[in-house]
PDB file of C-alpha atoms in Angstrom:
ATOM      1  CA  MET A   1      -6.350 -10.409  17.274  1.00 33.00           C
ATOM      2  CA  VAL A   2      -5.603  -7.223  15.178  1.00 35.00           C
ATOM      3  CA  SER A   3      -8.146  -4.692  14.426  1.00 35.00           C
ATOM      4  CA  GLU A   4     -10.134  -5.264  10.914  1.00 35.00           C
ATOM      5  CA  ALA A   5      -8.096  -1.926   9.681  1.00 34.00           C
ATOM      6  CA  SER A   6      -5.148  -3.804   9.871  1.00 34.00           C
ATOM      7  CA  ARG A   7      -6.452  -6.623   7.428  1.00 37.00           C
ATOM      8  CA  PRO A   8      -4.535  -6.023   4.202  1.00 36.00           C
ATOM      9  CA  ASP A   9      -6.029  -3.131   2.215  1.00 39.00           C
ATOM     10  CA  ALA A  10      -7.462  -3.877  -1.094  1.00 35.00           C
ATOM     11  CA  ALA A  11      -4.986  -1.336  -3.450  1.00 38.00           C
ATOM     12  CA  GLY A  12      -2.452  -0.202  -0.733  1.00 41.00           C
ATOM     13  CA  ASN A  13      -1.330   3.166  -1.945  1.00 40.00           C
ATOM     14  CA  LEU A  14      -2.926   2.724  -5.702  1.00 45.00           C
ATOM     15  CA  ASP A  15      -5.708   5.319  -6.646  1.00 51.00           C
ATOM     16  CA  LEU A  16      -8.736   3.017  -5.843  1.00 59.00           C
ATOM     17  CA  ALA A  17     -11.142   5.016  -8.012  1.00 64.00           C
ATOM     18  CA  ARG A  18      -9.098   3.171 -10.957  1.00 67.00           C
ATOM     19  CA  TYR A  19      -9.940  -0.386  -9.537  1.00 77.00           C
ATOM     20  CA  THR A  20     -13.400   0.122  -8.510  1.00 85.00           C
ATOM     21  CA  LEU A  21     -16.620  -1.308  -9.882  1.00 89.00           C
ATOM     22  CA  THR A  22     -19.729   0.551  -8.808  1.00 90.00           C
ATOM     23  CA  ALA A  23     -22.101  -0.688 -11.832  1.00 90.00           C
ATOM     24  CA  ARG A  24     -24.241  -3.085 -10.625  1.00 91.00           C
ATOM     25  CA  VAL A  25     -24.122  -5.250 -13.980  1.00 92.00           C
ATOM     26  CA  GLU A  26     -20.306  -5.139 -13.653  1.00 91.00           C
ATOM     27  CA  ILE A  27     -20.184  -6.185  -9.701  1.00 94.00           C
ATOM     28  CA  ALA A  28     -22.495  -9.021 -10.522  1.00 95.00           C
ATOM     29  CA  HIS A  29     -20.536 -10.341 -13.715  1.00 93.00           C
ATOM     30  CA  HIS A  30     -17.163  -9.841 -11.602  1.00 93.00           C
ATOM     31  CA  LEU A  31     -18.448 -12.077  -8.519  1.00 96.00           C
ATOM     32  CA  ARG A  32     -20.289 -14.333 -10.583  1.00 95.00           C
ATOM     33  CA  ALA A  33     -17.000 -15.345 -12.216  1.00 92.00           C
ATOM     34  CA  ILE A  34     -15.320 -15.813  -8.824  1.00 93.00           C
ATOM     35  CA  ALA A  35     -18.323 -18.486  -8.123  1.00 94.00           C
ATOM     36  CA  GLN A  36     -17.755 -20.150 -11.219  1.00 92.00           C
ATOM     37  CA  ALA A  37     -13.692 -20.395 -10.410  1.00 88.00           C
ATOM     38  CA  GLY A  38     -14.401 -21.611  -6.739  1.00 89.00           C
ATOM     39  CA  PRO A  39     -11.522 -20.118  -5.195  1.00 87.00           C
ATOM     40  CA  MET A  40     -11.755 -19.776  -1.389  1.00 87.00           C
ATOM     41  CA  VAL A  41     -13.112 -16.554   0.164  1.00 90.00           C
ATOM     42  CA  THR A  42     -12.284 -14.706   3.509  1.00 88.00           C
ATOM     43  CA  VAL A  43     -14.777 -12.808   5.128  1.00 92.00           C
ATOM     44  CA  PHE A  44     -13.856 -10.716   8.244  1.00 89.00           C
ATOM     45  CA  SER A  45     -17.165 -10.111  10.432  1.00 89.00           C
ATOM     46  CA  ASN A  46     -17.535  -8.904  14.159  1.00 84.00           C
ATOM     47  CA  ARG A  47     -15.331  -5.534  13.535  1.00 81.00           C
ATOM     48  CA  GLY A  48     -12.759  -8.295  11.901  1.00 77.00           C
ATOM     49  CA  ARG A  49     -12.201 -10.218  15.283  1.00 81.00           C
ATOM     50  CA  THR A  50     -13.538 -13.223  13.519  1.00 86.00           C
ATOM     51  CA  PHE A  51     -13.670 -14.705  10.077  1.00 87.00           C
ATOM     52  CA  ILE A  52     -14.920 -17.802   7.914  1.00 90.00           C
ATOM     53  CA  LEU A  53     -13.602 -19.070   4.870  1.00 89.00           C
ATOM     54  CA  THR A  54     -16.364 -19.419   2.503  1.00 93.00           C
ATOM     55  CA  ARG A  55     -16.890 -19.460  -1.584  1.00 95.00           C
ATOM     56  CA  PHE A  56     -19.557 -18.022  -3.607  1.00 97.00           C
ATOM     57  CA  LEU A  57     -22.462 -20.098  -4.477  1.00 97.00           C
ATOM     58  CA  GLU A  58     -24.536 -18.108  -6.224  1.00 96.00           C
ATOM     59  CA  VAL A  59     -25.097 -14.171  -7.433  1.00 97.00           C
ATOM     60  CA  ASP A  60     -28.526 -13.155  -8.591  1.00 95.00           C
ATOM     61  CA  ALA A  61     -28.249  -9.786  -9.816  1.00 93.00           C
ATOM     62  CA  LYS A  62     -32.055  -9.494 -10.267  1.00 93.00           C
ATOM     63  CA  ALA A  63     -32.816 -10.001  -6.726  1.00 95.00           C
ATOM     64  CA  GLY A  64     -29.419  -8.335  -5.641  1.00 96.00           C
ATOM     65  CA  VAL A  65     -28.295 -11.064  -3.400  1.00 97.00           C
ATOM     66  CA  LEU A  66     -24.647 -12.914  -3.163  1.00 98.00           C
ATOM     67  CA  ILE A  67     -25.051 -16.483  -1.598  1.00 98.00           C
ATOM     68  CA  PHE A  68     -21.948 -18.004   0.057  1.00 98.00           C
ATOM     69  CA  ASP A  69     -21.149 -21.536   1.889  1.00 97.00           C
ATOM     70  CA  TRP A  70     -21.901 -21.754   5.077  1.00 96.00           C
ATOM     71  CA  GLY A  71     -18.686 -22.044   7.798  1.00 90.00           C
ATOM     72  CA  SER A  72     -17.449 -25.078   9.398  1.00 88.00           C
ATOM     73  CA  ASN A  73     -17.689 -23.505  13.013  1.00 91.00           C
ATOM     74  CA  PRO A  74     -20.913 -23.013  14.586  1.00 93.00           C
ATOM     75  CA  GLU A  75     -19.525 -20.149  16.787  1.00 93.00           C
ATOM     76  CA  THR A  76     -18.158 -17.792  14.110  1.00 92.00           C
ATOM     77  CA  ASN A  77     -21.039 -18.389  11.842  1.00 95.00           C
ATOM     78  CA  ARG A  78     -23.133 -17.446  14.672  1.00 94.00           C
ATOM     79  CA  GLN A  79     -21.091 -14.178  14.980  1.00 94.00           C
ATOM     80  CA  MET A  80     -21.297 -13.742  11.150  1.00 95.00           C
ATOM     81  CA  LEU A  81     -25.233 -13.554  11.427  1.00 96.00           C
ATOM     82  CA  GLU A  82     -24.836 -10.881  14.012  1.00 95.00           C
ATOM     83  CA  SER A  83     -22.157  -8.478  12.511  1.00 94.00           C
ATOM     84  CA  GLU A  84     -23.674  -5.600  10.679  1.00 94.00           C
ATOM     85  CA  ARG A  85     -20.741  -5.131   8.588  1.00 93.00           C
ATOM     86  CA  ASN A  86     -18.594  -7.639   6.981  1.00 94.00           C
ATOM     87  CA  VAL A  87     -15.503  -7.787   4.797  1.00 91.00           C
ATOM     88  CA  PHE A  88     -14.790  -9.758   1.793  1.00 93.00           C
ATOM     89  CA  VAL A  89     -11.396 -10.773   0.392  1.00 86.00           C
ATOM     90  CA  CYS A  90     -10.019 -13.313  -2.195  1.00 85.00           C
ATOM     91  CA  SER A  91      -7.112 -13.415  -4.733  1.00 76.00           C
ATOM     92  CA  PRO A  92      -8.379 -15.483  -7.580  1.00 76.00           C
ATOM     93  CA  ASP A  93      -5.235 -15.942 -10.073  1.00 67.00           C
ATOM     94  CA  GLY A  94      -3.334 -13.276  -8.244  1.00 61.00           C
ATOM     95  CA  VAL A  95      -6.002 -10.516  -9.020  1.00 72.00           C
ATOM     96  CA  LYS A  96      -7.187  -9.277  -5.742  1.00 78.00           C
ATOM     97  CA  THR A  97     -11.108  -8.474  -4.968  1.00 87.00           C
ATOM     98  CA  GLN A  98     -12.177  -6.917  -1.999  1.00 88.00           C
ATOM     99  CA  PHE A  99     -15.795  -5.502  -0.993  1.00 93.00           C
ATOM    100  CA  VAL A 100     -18.081  -4.673   1.853  1.00 94.00           C
ATOM    101  CA  THR A 101     -21.479  -5.957   2.497  1.00 96.00           C
ATOM    102  CA  GLY A 102     -24.226  -5.746   5.159  1.00 95.00           C
ATOM    103  CA  ALA A 103     -25.649  -8.006   7.665  1.00 96.00           C
ATOM    104  CA  ALA A 104     -26.117 -11.461   6.218  1.00 97.00           C
ATOM    105  CA  ARG A 105     -28.723 -13.786   6.606  1.00 97.00           C
ATOM    106  CA  GLU A 106     -29.496 -17.816   7.039  1.00 97.00           C
ATOM    107  CA  VAL A 107     -30.852 -19.182   3.959  1.00 97.00           C
ATOM    108  CA  GLU A 108     -30.933 -22.579   2.406  1.00 96.00           C
ATOM    109  CA  TYR A 109     -29.253 -23.229  -0.757  1.00 96.00           C
ATOM    110  CA  GLU A 110     -29.859 -26.718  -2.561  1.00 95.00           C
ATOM    111  CA  GLY A 111     -31.085 -28.300   0.414  1.00 95.00           C
ATOM    112  CA  ARG A 112     -28.209 -27.198   2.714  1.00 95.00           C
ATOM    113  CA  GLN A 113     -27.453 -24.285   5.226  1.00 97.00           C
ATOM    114  CA  ALA A 114     -25.919 -21.072   3.455  1.00 97.00           C
ATOM    115  CA  PHE A 115     -25.548 -17.522   4.079  1.00 98.00           C
ATOM    116  CA  GLU A 116     -27.057 -14.727   1.891  1.00 98.00           C
ATOM    117  CA  ALA A 117     -26.001 -10.916   1.780  1.00 98.00           C
ATOM    118  CA  ASP A 118     -27.358  -7.979  -0.306  1.00 98.00           C
ATOM    119  CA  LEU A 119     -24.733  -7.224  -3.191  1.00 97.00           C
ATOM    120  CA  PRO A 120     -22.327  -4.770  -2.559  1.00 96.00           C
ATOM    121  CA  GLU A 121     -22.397  -1.019  -3.594  1.00 94.00           C
ATOM    122  CA  GLN A 122     -18.642  -1.153  -5.078  1.00 93.00           C
ATOM    123  CA  VAL A 123     -15.926  -3.926  -5.531  1.00 92.00           C
ATOM    124  CA  VAL A 124     -12.042  -2.840  -5.552  1.00 87.00           C
ATOM    125  CA  LYS A 125     -10.667  -5.153  -8.270  1.00 83.00           C
ATOM    126  CA  LEU A 126      -7.031  -5.037  -8.748  1.00 73.00           C
ATOM    127  CA  GLN A 127      -6.781  -6.370 -12.210  1.00 59.00           C
ATOM    128  CA  ARG A 128      -2.725  -5.835 -12.750  1.00 51.00           C
ATOM    129  CA  ARG A 129      -0.959  -8.888 -11.132  1.00 45.00           C
ATOM    130  CA  GLU A 130       2.140  -7.023 -11.069  1.00 42.00           C
ATOM    131  CA  TYR A 131       0.413  -4.733  -7.768  1.00 57.00           C
ATOM    132  CA  PHE A 132      -0.502  -8.007  -5.561  1.00 67.00           C
ATOM    133  CA  ARG A 133       0.392  -7.194  -2.513  1.00 75.00           C
ATOM    134  CA  ILE A 134       1.788  -9.589  -0.113  1.00 85.00           C
ATOM    135  CA  GLN A 135       2.756  -9.931   3.489  1.00 88.00           C
ATOM    136  CA  THR A 136       6.509 -10.500   4.274  1.00 91.00           C
ATOM    137  CA  PRO A 137       7.291 -13.078   7.035  1.00 90.00           C
ATOM    138  CA  VAL A 138       6.594 -12.480  10.529  1.00 87.00           C
ATOM    139  CA  VAL A 139       9.568 -14.685  11.761  1.00 87.00           C
ATOM    140  CA  ASN A 140      12.926 -13.063  10.450  1.00 88.00           C
ATOM    141  CA  PRO A 141      11.225 -10.116   9.107  1.00 91.00           C
ATOM    142  CA  LEU A 142      12.550  -8.173   6.186  1.00 95.00           C
ATOM    143  CA  VAL A 143      14.029  -5.011   7.187  1.00 96.00           C
ATOM    144  CA  CYS A 144      14.426  -1.479   5.227  1.00 97.00           C
ATOM    145  CA  LEU A 145      17.585   0.459   5.877  1.00 97.00           C
ATOM    146  CA  ILE A 146      17.047   4.223   5.737  1.00 96.00           C
ATOM    147  CA  ASP A 147      20.368   5.564   5.255  1.00 96.00           C
ATOM    148  CA  ASP A 148      19.178   9.458   5.062  1.00 94.00           C
ATOM    149  CA  PHE A 149      16.813   9.410   7.881  1.00 93.00           C
ATOM    150  CA  PRO A 150      17.393  12.812   9.483  1.00 88.00           C
ATOM    151  CA  GLU A 151      18.539  11.619  13.192  1.00 87.00           C
ATOM    152  CA  GLY A 152      20.498   8.636  11.384  1.00 91.00           C
ATOM    153  CA  PRO A 153      20.378   5.535   9.749  1.00 94.00           C
ATOM    154  CA  VAL A 154      17.177   3.523  10.704  1.00 94.00           C
ATOM    155  CA  GLU A 155      15.732  -0.038  10.167  1.00 95.00           C
ATOM    156  CA  LEU A 156      12.226  -0.961  10.183  1.00 96.00           C
ATOM    157  CA  PRO A 157      10.642  -4.027   9.560  1.00 96.00           C
ATOM    158  CA  LEU A 158       8.304  -4.813   6.579  1.00 96.00           C
ATOM    159  CA  TYR A 159       4.430  -5.695   6.688  1.00 93.00           C
ATOM    160  CA  ASP A 160       3.893  -6.259   3.037  1.00 92.00           C
ATOM    161  CA  ILE A 161       5.572  -5.725  -0.505  1.00 93.00           C
ATOM    162  CA  SER A 162       4.839  -5.352  -3.967  1.00 87.00           C
ATOM    163  CA  LEU A 163       5.756  -3.731  -7.385  1.00 82.00           C
ATOM    164  CA  GLY A 164       4.000  -0.537  -6.244  1.00 84.00           C
ATOM    165  CA  GLY A 165       5.608  -0.105  -2.529  1.00 91.00           C
ATOM    166  CA  ILE A 166       5.937  -1.497   0.689  1.00 94.00           C
ATOM    167  CA  ALA A 167       4.319  -1.031   4.014  1.00 93.00           C
ATOM    168  CA  LEU A 168       6.352  -0.433   7.055  1.00 94.00           C
ATOM    169  CA  TRP A 169       5.907  -0.835  11.164  1.00 93.00           C
ATOM    170  CA  LEU A 170       6.781   2.274  13.072  1.00 91.00           C
ATOM    171  CA  PRO A 171       8.492   1.401  16.515  1.00 84.00           C
ATOM    172  CA  THR A 172       5.924   3.913  18.002  1.00 78.00           C
ATOM    173  CA  ALA A 173       2.426   5.158  17.144  1.00 67.00           C
ATOM    174  CA  SER A 174       3.714   8.999  17.313  1.00 72.00           C
ATOM    175  CA  ALA A 175       7.301   8.196  15.390  1.00 79.00           C
ATOM    176  CA  PRO A 176       8.379  11.294  13.912  1.00 82.00           C
ATOM    177  CA  GLY A 177       9.990  11.666  10.421  1.00 86.00           C
ATOM    178  CA  PHE A 178       6.788   9.724   8.411  1.00 88.00           C
ATOM    179  CA  GLU A 179       4.897  12.731   7.598  1.00 87.00           C
ATOM    180  CA  LEU A 180       2.633  12.249   4.245  1.00 84.00           C
ATOM    181  CA  GLY A 181       4.956  13.118   1.504  1.00 86.00           C
ATOM    182  CA  GLN A 182       8.310  12.671   3.209  1.00 90.00           C
ATOM    183  CA  ARG A 183      10.664  11.108   1.133  1.00 93.00           C
ATOM    184  CA  TYR A 184      13.840   9.126   1.675  1.00 95.00           C
ATOM    185  CA  GLU A 185      16.363   8.512  -1.140  1.00 95.00           C
ATOM    186  CA  ARG A 186      18.517   5.805   0.117  1.00 96.00           C
ATOM    187  CA  CYS A 187      16.864   2.571   1.251  1.00 97.00           C
ATOM    188  CA  ARG A 188      18.209  -0.867   1.022  1.00 97.00           C
ATOM    189  CA  ILE A 189      16.106  -4.102   1.798  1.00 97.00           C
ATOM    190  CA  GLU A 190      17.755  -7.648   1.201  1.00 96.00           C
ATOM    191  CA  LEU A 191      15.649  -9.831  -0.334  1.00 95.00           C
ATOM    192  CA  PRO A 192      16.318 -13.873   0.800  1.00 93.00           C
ATOM    193  CA  GLY A 193      17.451 -15.597  -2.173  1.00 90.00           C
ATOM    194  CA  VAL A 194      16.768 -12.857  -4.587  1.00 92.00           C
ATOM    195  CA  GLY A 195      19.178  -9.837  -3.937  1.00 94.00           C
ATOM    196  CA  PRO A 196      19.320  -6.180  -2.065  1.00 96.00           C
ATOM    197  CA  LEU A 197      16.636  -4.019  -3.270  1.00 96.00           C
ATOM    198  CA  ASN A 198      17.995  -0.350  -3.552  1.00 96.00           C
ATOM    199  CA  VAL A 199      15.115   2.256  -3.521  1.00 96.00           C
ATOM    200  CA  ALA A 200      13.778   5.718  -2.980  1.00 95.00           C
ATOM    201  CA  LEU A 201      10.288   6.045  -0.987  1.00 95.00           C
ATOM    202  CA  GLU A 202       7.632   8.104  -0.601  1.00 91.00           C
ATOM    203  CA  VAL A 203       5.383   8.178   2.270  1.00 90.00           C
ATOM    204  CA  ARG A 204       1.701   8.067   1.184  1.00 85.00           C
ATOM    205  CA  HIS A 205      -0.318   6.817   3.655  1.00 83.00           C
ATOM    206  CA  HIS A 206      -0.779   5.792   7.435  1.00 84.00           C
ATOM    207  CA  LEU A 207      -2.775   3.064   9.236  1.00 82.00           C
ATOM    208  CA  THR A 208      -2.983   2.747  12.706  1.00 79.00           C
ATOM    209  CA  VAL A 209      -3.707  -0.918  13.959  1.00 77.00           C
ATOM    210  CA  GLN A 210      -4.842  -2.195  17.858  1.00 71.00           C
ATOM    211  CA  GLN A 211      -2.382  -4.794  19.203  1.00 70.00           C
ATOM    212  CA  ARG A 212      -3.554  -8.091  21.492  1.00 72.00           C
ATOM    213  CA  ASN A 213      -1.879  -5.987  24.074  1.00 73.00           C
ATOM    214  CA  GLY A 214      -4.263  -3.146  23.558  1.00 70.00           C
ATOM    215  CA  ASN A 215      -1.577  -0.752  22.708  1.00 74.00           C
ATOM    216  CA  GLU A 216      -1.491   1.023  19.328  1.00 77.00           C
ATOM    217  CA  ALA A 217       1.111   0.613  16.703  1.00 82.00           C
ATOM    218  CA  LYS A 218       1.281   2.592  12.984  1.00 87.00           C
ATOM    219  CA  ARG A 219       1.843   1.037   9.629  1.00 89.00           C
ATOM    220  CA  VAL A 220       3.149   3.374   6.830  1.00 91.00           C
ATOM    221  CA  GLY A 221       2.324   2.609   3.500  1.00 89.00           C
ATOM    222  CA  CYS A 222       5.371   3.855   1.076  1.00 92.00           C
ATOM    223  CA  TYR A 223       5.505   4.372  -3.083  1.00 89.00           C
ATOM    224  CA  PHE A 224       8.475   3.062  -4.712  1.00 91.00           C
ATOM    225  CA  LEU A 225       9.939   6.526  -6.545  1.00 90.00           C
ATOM    226  CA  ASN A 226      11.130   5.871 -10.086  1.00 84.00           C
ATOM    227  CA  LEU A 227      11.906   2.019  -9.518  1.00 84.00           C
ATOM    228  CA  ARG A 228      13.894   0.906 -12.069  1.00 86.00           C
ATOM    229  CA  PRO A 229      13.872  -2.090 -14.302  1.00 84.00           C
ATOM    230  CA  ALA A 230      16.525  -4.114 -12.475  1.00 87.00           C
ATOM    231  CA  MET A 231      15.009  -3.276  -9.291  1.00 90.00           C
ATOM    232  CA  GLU A 232      11.102  -4.181 -10.583  1.00 86.00           C
ATOM    233  CA  ASN A 233      12.639  -7.469 -11.681  1.00 84.00           C
ATOM    234  CA  LEU A 234      13.747  -8.277  -8.182  1.00 90.00           C
ATOM    235  CA  VAL A 235      10.529  -7.452  -6.619  1.00 89.00           C
ATOM    236  CA  GLN A 236       8.334  -9.581  -9.008  1.00 85.00           C
ATOM    237  CA  ARG A 237      11.004 -12.469  -8.269  1.00 87.00           C
ATOM    238  CA  TYR A 238      10.647 -11.807  -4.740  1.00 90.00           C
ATOM    239  CA  VAL A 239       6.803 -11.921  -4.940  1.00 86.00           C
ATOM    240  CA  ALA A 240       6.823 -14.696  -6.681  1.00 84.00           C
ATOM    241  CA  GLN A 241       8.875 -16.442  -4.030  1.00 86.00           C
ATOM    242  CA  LEU A 242       6.703 -15.355  -1.326  1.00 86.00           C
ATOM    243  CA  GLU A 243       3.671 -16.478  -3.157  1.00 80.00           C
ATOM    244  CA  ARG A 244       5.008 -20.328  -4.074  1.00 80.00           C
ATOM    245  CA  GLU A 245       6.055 -20.383  -0.538  1.00 81.00           C
ATOM    246  CA  ARG A 246       2.306 -19.593   0.520  1.00 76.00           C
ATOM    247  CA  ARG A 247       0.806 -22.208  -1.696  1.00 71.00           C
ATOM    248  CA  ALA A 248       3.333 -24.580  -0.853  1.00 72.00           C
ATOM    249  CA  ARG A 249       2.104 -24.565   3.091  1.00 66.00           C
TER     250      ARG A 249
END
């Protein structure tokens, strides 16, 4: 199991402040809309080692609480109650929402068990569909060929993709050549069923991930530079294709 830090982040290389709700009224309104729409919500607990799938049942702005459905697994429910920090992630209609709460409490809601947590102090809400980030396949992963890497062309597997950019896995946590701000002008990704994506990249952020074997790996978030309309269209088509495949499963 990867660490909680390796979960898809809410906004990748975007300016988070532009997409963060901080007013209690706005937060309650947005979470209430999610509750009414009824999508599944993933809640990571126990430092990201466990998760439950749930739905929001009620948002009480006056009491400052969020009530969400009891999970199906007794053990993960127990770990949820013992977790001091919980990360909520959902994507209703492709608009990704992520926030963090403190500990959850067991309550009764309409005659059945439920969880209750204090409303979060802030909620990250991606309002633009085209920046929705989606993980790329693990089996037969996409690779990015960086042709102008200083030590010669290198191929790196992708972790995810969006119209804003991509995340790449480095071969080792200490691999050189991917410092923040580093740019590569000649990069190519073959998008199955769509075509070749030729882009320029700039390294914007790093994330160290704890693997199952205890070793550390590093993921780097890269921003597309001056993405041409034709290339934007390819990315949009591929993201839509992956989303259709995910929903079909």
